[in-house]
CSV table of C-alpha atoms in Angstrom, one decimal:
chain,number,residue,atom,x,y,z
A,1,LEU,CA,76.8,129.7,64.6
A,2,GLN,CA,79.8,130.4,66.0
A,3,VAL,CA,81.9,132.9,67.8
A,4,GLY,CA,85.7,132.4,68.7
A,5,GLY,CA,86.2,129.1,70.7
A,6,VAL,CA,82.5,128.9,71.6
A,7,PHE,CA,80.0,127.2,69.0
A,8,TYR,CA,75.7,127.4,69.6
A,9,PRO,CA,74.0,125.1,68.2
A,10,VAL,CA,70.8,127.7,67.7
A,11,GLY,CA,73.3,128.7,65.2
A,12,TYR,CA,72.8,125.0,63.4
A,13,GLY,CA,69.5,125.4,63.2
A,14,ALA,CA,69.0,122.8,66.5
A,15,ASP,CA,65.8,123.7,68.2
A,16,PRO,CA,65.9,124.6,72.1
A,17,THR,CA,62.1,124.4,72.8
A,18,GLY,CA,62.4,120.9,71.4
A,19,GLN,CA,59.4,120.7,69.4
A,20,ASN,CA,61.5,119.3,66.8
A,21,ASP,CA,64.9,117.2,65.8
A,22,SER,CA,67.7,119.1,66.6
A,23,THR,CA,70.2,115.5,66.6
A,24,GLU,CA,72.1,116.9,62.8
A,25,ALA,CA,72.9,120.1,64.5
A,26,ILE,CA,74.3,119.4,67.1
A,27,GLN,CA,76.3,117.1,65.8
A,28,LYS,CA,77.7,119.5,63.4
A,29,ALA,CA,78.6,121.9,65.9
A,30,LEU,CA,81.0,119.7,67.3
A,31,ASN,CA,82.1,118.3,64.4
A,32,ASP,CA,83.0,121.8,63.5
A,33,ALA,CA,84.7,121.9,67.0
A,34,PHE,CA,86.8,119.0,65.9
A,35,GLN,CA,87.7,119.9,62.6
A,36,GLN,CA,88.2,123.4,62.9
A,37,ARG,CA,91.4,123.3,65.4
A,38,SER,CA,92.1,120.1,63.4
A,39,SER,CA,92.1,121.4,60.6
A,40,ASP,CA,94.8,124.4,61.4
A,41,PRO,CA,98.4,123.9,59.9
A,42,ASN,CA,99.9,126.0,62.7
A,43,LEU,CA,98.1,124.6,65.5
A,44,LYS,CA,100.2,121.4,66.1
A,45,GLU,CA,99.1,121.2,70.6
A,46,GLU,CA,98.6,118.0,71.3
A,47,LEU,CA,97.7,116.6,74.8
A,48,ILE,CA,98.5,112.8,74.8
A,49,PRO,CA,100.7,112.3,71.7
A,50,GLY,CA,98.6,111.6,69.2
A,51,ILE,CA,95.4,113.9,70.5
A,52,LYS,CA,94.5,116.8,69.3
A,53,ASP,CA,94.4,120.0,71.5
A,54,LEU,CA,91.4,121.8,70.7
A,55,GLY,CA,92.4,124.6,72.5
A,56,GLY,CA,89.2,124.9,75.0
A,57,ALA,CA,86.6,124.5,72.7
A,58,VAL,CA,82.9,125.3,73.9
A,59,ILE,CA,79.3,123.4,72.6
A,60,ASP,CA,77.1,125.7,74.1
A,61,LEU,CA,73.4,124.5,74.5
A,62,GLN,CA,72.7,128.6,75.7
A,63,GLY,CA,69.6,126.9,78.4
A,64,GLY,CA,68.1,124.8,75.8
A,65,ALA,CA,66.1,121.5,75.8
A,66,TYR,CA,67.5,119.5,73.0
A,67,LYS,CA,65.3,116.4,71.5
A,68,ILE,CA,67.8,114.1,69.6
A,69,SER,CA,67.1,111.2,67.7
A,70,LYS,CA,70.3,109.1,68.1
A,71,PRO,CA,73.0,109.3,69.8
A,72,ILE,CA,75.5,111.8,69.7
A,73,SER,CA,78.4,110.7,68.9
A,74,PHE,CA,82.4,112.5,69.1
A,75,PRO,CA,84.8,112.6,66.1
A,76,PRO,CA,86.4,108.9,65.7
A,77,SER,CA,89.7,110.9,65.2
A,78,GLY,CA,89.7,111.5,68.9
A,79,GLY,CA,90.5,114.8,70.4
A,80,GLY,CA,90.7,116.9,73.4
A,81,GLY,CA,90.0,120.2,75.7
A,82,LEU,CA,86.6,120.8,75.0
A,83,LEU,CA,83.7,121.5,77.1
A,84,VAL,CA,79.4,121.1,76.6
A,85,LYS,CA,77.8,123.2,78.8
A,86,ASP,CA,74.8,124.8,80.1
A,87,GLY,CA,71.3,122.1,78.7
A,88,SER,CA,69.4,119.5,78.4
A,89,LEU,CA,69.2,116.8,75.7
A,90,ARG,CA,66.4,114.6,75.4
A,91,ALA,CA,66.3,110.8,73.8
A,92,SER,CA,63.0,111.0,71.4
A,93,ARG,CA,60.8,108.1,71.1
A,94,GLY,CA,62.0,106.0,68.7
A,95,PHE,CA,65.9,106.8,70.5
A,96,PRO,CA,68.2,103.7,70.3
A,97,ALA,CA,67.3,101.3,73.1
A,98,ASP,CA,71.2,100.3,73.8
A,99,ARG,CA,73.1,103.4,73.0
A,100,PHE,CA,73.4,106.8,74.5
A,101,LEU,CA,72.4,110.2,74.2
A,102,VAL,CA,76.3,111.1,74.0
A,103,GLU,CA,79.1,108.7,72.8
A,104,LEU,CA,83.1,109.6,73.6
A,105,LEU,CA,84.2,105.9,71.5
A,106,SER,CA,86.4,105.7,68.6
A,107,PRO,CA,85.8,103.1,66.1
A,108,LYS,CA,89.9,102.2,67.3
A,109,SER,CA,88.8,101.5,70.3
A,110,GLU,CA,87.9,97.6,68.8
A,111,ALA,CA,84.2,97.5,70.1
A,112,TYR,CA,85.1,98.0,73.8
A,113,GLN,CA,88.5,96.3,73.6
A,114,GLY,CA,91.2,99.0,74.7
A,115,ASN,CA,93.3,100.1,72.4
A,116,GLY,CA,95.4,103.4,73.6
A,117,ILE,CA,93.5,107.0,74.6
A,118,PHE,CA,91.4,108.5,71.7
A,119,TYR,CA,89.9,111.8,73.7
A,120,GLU,CA,90.9,114.4,76.2
A,121,ASP,CA,89.4,116.8,79.1
A,122,VAL,CA,86.3,116.9,77.7
A,123,ARG,CA,83.6,118.3,80.1
A,124,PHE,CA,80.6,118.5,80.5
A,125,LYS,CA,79.1,120.7,83.2
A,126,ASP,CA,75.5,121.8,83.8
A,127,VAL,CA,73.5,119.6,81.3
A,128,LEU,CA,70.9,117.5,82.1
A,129,PHE,CA,70.4,114.3,79.6
A,130,ASP,CA,67.1,112.6,79.8
A,131,SER,CA,67.3,109.7,78.4
A,132,GLY,CA,64.1,108.5,77.2
A,133,PHE,CA,63.7,104.8,79.4
A,134,SER,CA,65.3,104.2,76.0
A,135,GLY,CA,69.5,104.0,76.4
A,136,GLY,CA,72.0,105.7,78.9
A,137,GLY,CA,73.5,109.5,79.5
A,138,VAL,CA,77.0,109.5,79.0
A,139,LEU,CA,79.2,106.8,77.4
A,140,ALA,CA,83.4,106.9,77.6
A,141,VAL,CA,85.4,104.5,75.5
A,142,ASP,CA,89.2,105.1,75.9
A,143,THR,CA,89.5,108.2,77.6
A,144,ALA,CA,91.1,110.4,80.0
A,145,ARG,CA,90.6,113.5,82.7
A,146,THR,CA,86.7,113.2,81.3
A,147,GLN,CA,84.8,115.7,83.3
A,148,ILE,CA,80.9,115.8,84.2
A,149,THR,CA,79.7,118.2,86.6
A,150,SER,CA,76.9,119.6,88.0
A,151,CYS,CA,75.0,117.1,85.7
A,152,TYR,CA,71.3,115.5,85.6
A,153,PHE,CA,70.8,111.9,84.4
A,154,LEU,CA,67.3,111.4,84.3
A,155,ASN,CA,65.1,108.2,83.0
A,156,PHE,CA,67.9,106.4,82.0
A,157,THR,CA,66.9,102.8,81.1
A,158,THR,CA,71.3,101.0,81.2
A,159,GLN,CA,73.4,103.0,82.8
A,160,GLY,CA,73.0,106.9,83.3
A,161,VAL,CA,77.4,106.9,82.6
A,162,LEU,CA,79.5,103.9,81.2
A,163,VAL,CA,82.8,104.3,81.2
A,164,GLN,CA,84.8,101.6,80.1
A,165,GLY,CA,88.5,101.7,79.8
A,166,GLY,CA,91.0,104.4,79.6
A,167,ARG,CA,91.3,106.4,83.3
A,168,ASP,CA,91.0,109.2,85.6
A,169,ALA,CA,87.5,110.1,84.6
A,170,PHE,CA,86.0,112.8,87.4
A,171,ILE,CA,82.4,112.8,88.1
A,172,GLN,CA,81.1,115.8,90.2
A,173,SER,CA,78.4,117.2,92.3
A,174,CYS,CA,75.9,114.7,89.8
A,175,PHE,CA,72.1,113.7,90.6
A,176,LEU,CA,71.1,110.4,88.5
A,177,GLY,CA,67.9,108.3,88.4
A,178,GLN,CA,65.5,106.4,86.8
A,179,ARG,CA,63.1,107.7,87.8
A,180,PRO,CA,62.1,111.0,89.2
A,181,THR,CA,61.4,110.7,93.3
A,182,VAL,CA,63.2,112.0,96.4
A,183,GLY,CA,62.5,108.9,97.9
A,184,GLY,CA,59.7,105.9,98.6
A,185,GLY,CA,58.5,106.0,95.0
A,186,VAL,CA,55.3,103.9,93.6
A,187,GLY,CA,56.9,100.8,91.4
A,188,GLU,CA,60.5,100.8,93.5
A,189,LYS,CA,60.8,97.2,93.3
A,190,ASP,CA,61.1,97.8,88.8
A,191,TYR,CA,63.8,100.3,89.2
A,192,SER,CA,65.9,98.6,86.9
A,193,GLY,CA,69.6,100.2,84.8
A,194,THR,CA,73.0,101.3,86.7
A,195,ALA,CA,73.2,104.9,87.4
A,196,ILE,CA,77.3,104.9,86.9
A,197,ASP,CA,78.8,102.0,86.0
A,198,LEU,CA,82.9,102.4,86.7
A,199,ALA,CA,84.7,99.6,83.9
A,200,GLY,CA,87.9,101.7,84.4
A,201,ASN,CA,90.8,102.4,86.6
A,202,ASP,CA,91.9,105.5,89.0
A,203,ASN,CA,88.5,107.3,88.7
A,204,VAL,CA,86.8,109.9,91.4
A,205,VAL,CA,82.8,110.1,91.9
A,206,THR,CA,82.2,112.6,94.3
A,207,ASP,CA,79.1,114.1,96.2
A,208,ALA,CA,76.2,112.5,93.6
A,209,VAL,CA,73.2,111.9,94.5
A,210,ILE,CA,71.2,108.8,93.7
A,211,PHE,CA,68.2,108.4,93.5
A,212,SER,CA,66.4,105.6,91.9
A,213,SER,CA,67.4,102.5,90.1
A,214,ALA,CA,68.8,99.1,90.8
A,215,ILE,CA,71.9,99.6,91.2
A,216,GLY,CA,73.8,103.0,92.3
A,217,VAL,CA,77.7,102.5,91.5
A,218,VAL,CA,78.9,99.3,90.3
A,219,LEU,CA,83.2,98.9,90.1
A,220,ARG,CA,84.5,96.8,87.1
A,221,GLY,CA,87.9,98.4,87.5
A,222,GLN,CA,90.7,99.5,90.3
A,223,ALA,CA,92.1,102.0,92.3
A,224,ASN,CA,88.4,104.0,92.2
A,225,MET,CA,87.7,106.8,94.6
A,226,LEU,CA,83.9,107.0,96.0
A,227,ARG,CA,83.3,109.9,98.3
A,228,ASN,CA,80.1,111.8,99.7
A,229,ILE,CA,78.0,109.8,97.3
A,230,HIS,CA,73.9,109.4,98.7
A,231,THR,CA,72.1,106.4,98.0
A,232,TYR,CA,69.0,106.1,97.8
A,233,ASN,CA,68.2,104.2,94.7
A,234,LYS,CA,65.8,101.2,94.9
A,235,GLU,CA,66.1,99.6,98.7
A,236,ARG,CA,67.3,96.3,99.3
A,237,ILE,CA,63.9,95.0,100.0
A,238,PHE,CA,63.4,94.7,96.8
A,239,GLY,CA,67.4,93.3,95.6
A,240,GLY,CA,68.9,97.4,95.0
A,241,ILE,CA,72.5,97.6,96.1
A,242,GLY,CA,73.8,100.7,96.6
A,243,ILE,CA,77.8,100.2,95.9
A,244,LEU,CA,78.5,97.4,94.1
A,245,VAL,CA,82.1,96.2,93.6
A,246,ARG,CA,82.8,93.3,90.6
A,247,ALA,CA,85.5,90.6,91.1
A,248,PHE,CA,88.7,91.5,90.7
A,249,ALA,CA,88.1,95.3,90.6
A,250,ASP,CA,90.7,96.0,93.8
A,251,TYR,CA,92.6,98.7,95.3
A,252,ASN,CA,88.6,100.9,95.5
A,253,ARG,CA,88.3,103.2,98.2
A,254,ILE,CA,84.1,104.2,99.3
A,255,THR,CA,84.7,107.0,102.0
A,256,ASP,CA,82.4,109.5,103.3
A,257,CYS,CA,79.3,107.9,101.7
A,258,PHE,CA,75.5,107.7,102.9
A,259,VAL,CA,74.4,104.0,101.8
A,260,ASP,CA,69.9,104.1,102.6
A,261,TYR,CA,68.1,101.3,102.6
A,262,ASN,CA,71.1,99.7,100.2
A,263,SER,CA,74.1,98.1,100.5
A,264,ILE,CA,77.7,97.7,100.1
A,265,VAL,CA,77.9,94.4,98.3
A,266,LEU,CA,81.7,93.3,97.5
A,267,GLU,CA,82.5,90.1,95.5
A,268,ASP,CA,85.7,88.2,96.2
A,269,PRO,CA,86.7,91.5,97.8
A,270,ARG,CA,91.0,92.6,97.8
A,271,PHE,CA,92.8,95.9,99.1
A,272,ILE,CA,89.1,97.4,99.6
A,273,GLN,CA,88.5,99.8,102.5
A,274,ILE,CA,85.5,101.3,103.1
A,275,THR,CA,85.5,104.3,106.0
A,276,ASN,CA,83.8,107.0,107.9
A,277,SER,CA,80.6,106.2,105.8
A,278,PHE,CA,76.9,106.4,107.3
A,279,PHE,CA,74.7,103.4,106.7
A,280,LEU,CA,71.2,103.8,107.3
A,281,GLY,CA,67.9,100.9,108.1
A,282,TYR,CA,68.3,97.2,106.1
A,283,ALA,CA,71.8,99.4,104.6
A,284,ASN,CA,75.2,97.2,105.9
A,285,VAL,CA,77.9,95.6,104.3
A,286,VAL,CA,78.2,91.8,102.2
A,287,LEU,CA,80.7,90.0,101.0
A,288,LYS,CA,80.0,87.8,98.6
A,289,ALA,CA,81.9,84.5,97.4
A,290,VAL,CA,82.5,83.7,94.4
A,291,LYS,CA,85.6,81.9,94.3
A,292,GLY,CA,85.7,82.2,98.2
A,293,ARG,CA,89.5,84.5,98.2
A,294,LEU,CA,89.3,87.7,100.6
A,295,GLU,CA,92.4,89.4,100.9
A,296,ALA,CA,93.1,92.9,102.4
A,297,LEU,CA,89.6,93.9,103.5
A,298,SER,CA,89.4,97.5,105.9
A,299,ILE,CA,85.8,98.5,107.3
A,300,THR,CA,86.4,100.1,110.0
A,301,ASP,CA,85.0,103.5,111.3
A,302,ASN,CA,81.2,103.4,110.3
A,303,PHE,CA,77.9,103.9,112.0
A,304,PHE,CA,75.5,101.9,111.5
A,305,ARG,CA,71.8,103.1,112.4
A,306,GLY,CA,69.6,99.7,111.7
A,307,ILE,CA,66.3,97.6,111.7
A,308,ASP,CA,66.2,94.1,113.9
A,309,MET,CA,69.8,94.0,114.9
A,310,ALA,CA,70.9,93.0,111.1
A,311,PRO,CA,74.6,92.5,111.8
A,312,VAL,CA,75.9,95.0,109.7
A,313,VAL,CA,78.8,92.8,107.9
A,314,GLU,CA,77.2,90.1,106.4
A,315,LEU,CA,78.5,86.5,104.2
A,316,GLN,CA,76.9,85.3,101.1
A,317,GLY,CA,78.7,82.3,101.0
A,318,GLU,CA,82.3,80.5,101.9
A,319,PHE,CA,84.8,82.1,102.0
A,320,THR,CA,87.7,79.4,102.1
A,321,GLU,CA,90.7,81.9,101.7
A,322,VAL,CA,91.1,85.1,103.9
A,323,ARG,CA,94.2,87.1,105.1
A,324,ASP,CA,94.1,90.6,106.5
A,325,VAL,CA,90.7,91.2,106.5
A,326,ALA,CA,90.3,94.0,109.1
A,327,VAL,CA,87.0,94.5,110.6
A,328,GLU,CA,86.2,97.0,113.6
A,329,ARG,CA,85.6,99.9,114.9
A,330,ASN,CA,82.4,100.6,113.2
A,331,GLN,CA,79.3,101.3,116.0
A,332,ALA,CA,76.2,100.4,115.7
A,333,TRP,CA,72.4,100.9,116.7
A,334,ASN,CA,70.0,98.6,116.8
A,335,SER,CA,72.1,96.3,114.5
A,336,THR,CA,74.6,93.4,115.7
A,337,VAL,CA,78.0,94.6,115.3
A,338,LYS,CA,80.4,92.0,113.5
A,339,SER,CA,83.7,92.1,113.7
A,340,THR,CA,87.5,90.5,113.3
A,341,SER,CA,89.3,91.1,116.9
A,342,ALA,CA,87.5,91.4,120.5
A,343,LYS,CA,87.9,91.6,123.8
A,344,THR,CA,86.4,90.3,126.9
A,345,VAL,CA,87.1,89.9,130.5
A,346,LEU,CA,85.9,86.7,132.7
A,347,ALA,CA,85.7,87.4,136.8
A,348,ARG,CA,85.1,85.0,138.4
A,349,LYS,CA,86.2,81.5,141.5
A,350,GLY,CA,87.1,79.0,139.0
A,351,THR,CA,88.8,76.4,137.7
A,352,LYS,CA,88.1,77.2,133.5
A,353,TRP,CA,86.9,80.2,131.9
A,354,VAL,CA,85.5,80.4,128.7
A,355,ALA,CA,85.5,83.1,126.4
A,356,ASP,CA,83.2,82.8,123.8
A,357,PHE,CA,83.4,85.6,120.6
A,358,SER,CA,80.9,83.6,118.4
A,359,LYS,CA,78.6,86.0,118.5
A,360,VAL,CA,80.6,88.9,117.1
A,361,LEU,CA,83.0,87.3,115.7
A,362,LEU,CA,81.9,87.9,111.7
A,363,PHE,CA,84.3,83.9,110.5
A,364,PRO,CA,82.7,81.1,112.1
A,365,ASP,CA,85.3,79.3,113.6
A,366,LYS,CA,88.2,81.0,112.7
A,367,ILE,CA,90.8,82.9,116.1
A,368,GLU,CA,94.2,83.8,113.9
A,369,TYR,CA,95.8,85.0,117.1
A,370,PHE,CA,95.3,85.4,120.8
A,371,GLN,CA,96.5,86.5,123.9
A,372,TYR,CA,95.0,86.8,127.4
A,373,SER,CA,96.0,87.0,131.0
A,374,PHE,CA,95.2,86.1,134.9
A,375,LEU,CA,94.6,88.1,137.6
A,376,VAL,CA,94.0,87.2,140.8
A,377,LYS,CA,93.4,89.0,143.5
A,378,GLU,CA,95.4,89.8,146.5
A,379,SER,CA,94.4,86.3,149.1
A,380,SER,CA,94.1,83.9,146.5
A,381,ARG,CA,97.3,81.9,145.4
A,382,MET,CA,98.5,82.4,141.9
A,383,PRO,CA,98.0,79.1,140.1
A,384,ILE,CA,99.4,77.1,137.4
A,385,HIS,CA,97.2,78.2,133.9
A,386,ALA,CA,96.9,77.5,130.6
A,387,ALA,CA,94.6,78.0,127.4
A,388,THR,CA,93.9,74.9,126.9
A,389,ALA,CA,91.6,75.2,123.7
A,390,VAL,CA,90.8,77.9,120.6
A,391,ALA,CA,87.8,76.5,119.1
A,392,GLY,CA,84.0,77.9,117.7
A,393,ASN,CA,85.4,81.1,118.4
A,394,LYS,CA,86.1,80.1,122.0
A,395,VAL,CA,88.8,80.3,123.7
A,396,VAL,CA,89.4,78.7,126.8
A,397,VAL,CA,91.5,79.2,130.1
A,398,GLU,CA,92.1,76.7,132.9
A,399,SER,CA,94.2,77.1,136.2
A,400,GLU,CA,95.6,73.4,137.9
A,401,GLY,CA,94.1,74.6,141.0
A,402,VAL,CA,91.2,76.8,142.5
A,403,ALA,CA,91.3,80.6,142.0
A,404,ASP,CA,89.3,83.7,141.9
A,405,ALA,CA,90.9,85.6,139.0
A,406,VAL,CA,90.1,88.3,136.5
A,407,VAL,CA,90.7,86.9,133.2
A,408,SER,CA,90.8,89.4,130.1
A,409,VAL,CA,91.0,87.7,126.5
A,410,VAL,CA,92.0,89.7,122.9
A,411,VAL,CA,91.3,87.5,119.8
A,412,ASP,CA,91.7,88.7,116.1
A,413,GLN,CA,90.6,86.7,113.1
A,414,CYS,CA,93.3,87.4,110.9
A,415,ASN,CA,95.7,90.1,112.4
A,416,PRO,CA,98.8,89.6,114.6
A,417,ILE,CA,97.6,91.3,117.7
């Protein structure tokens, strides 16, 4: 049953071949891991105040594939310092469609309303979670520093991983998909569910591949970090979204990602950064107006390898309040570059020079700042000149007399030059 702090579900009667149901045996091993530490009067160590330190207890699945008929529920008393590793958990027929294979949920959390932290430093490593097209993989509610490393999530219909409340979850080197495929799978238009749903703050997802689901990652909390994520979960033409950032999910950062034929969708984004990422095919960034407010957004230094000259950044709906937005220094091939800043040089002889930025600027009829220079050739006399109009994303410069001049114009839609 147990060697030191290592608990073996096989010793409790779990069937590693998956022929028989192992729910009760795995649950008993987990309960014993919590009970042994918390019942020892000589062990008073805590992690976060109120959370018993289980001392690094291990639930060792020993490479078995276990069939379960209902969720493996972490004890409601809470605790921390525990590892679940090395095996597979597979939902049997009849598994509840609204539940998860493993649930870290205390009744004190008041039905996801959030009331403190109840689990800390719970780790899952090298585990396959097969939801059997019924429910999800892992639910973590009001937890701190949960780690999910080198795990595989398959056949979920709701979420592969749902983090609700709490903070500092770390999801690393994982593969997630509703259906097993390496791209272009049969029935792709019918993919549903969300691979990773972060409804908490300060979480990190890094080095993950999401190969099938309607949404790859949804951010509903603040100050999360996504890095080195490959989303080819569902093509945009079928309604797929690689990364969705909900309204009021502020201070989130997305960097070094590969968005593959779907989009990053930002709802009323505020304090969001997207940088150093690669967008392939139909992939782009969509700014979706909900209440029409957009503030402190940076989309810079990305590369777009597109199709049919689609815009690299697309507006959906009308934004009535826009400030501190920088969309610039992005490179594109077979895509239409959109930017919040631009420059041009007009060299001609005449009295009027029109710098038209309407094809490149992101927001329609919006130039907040501009500069221009007026350089005449040596043979020409410097005439009186001025910018006479700034409208429709155009800047008009006129001179009092004819001049053979080079007029350079720099504009920005949000930030001082």
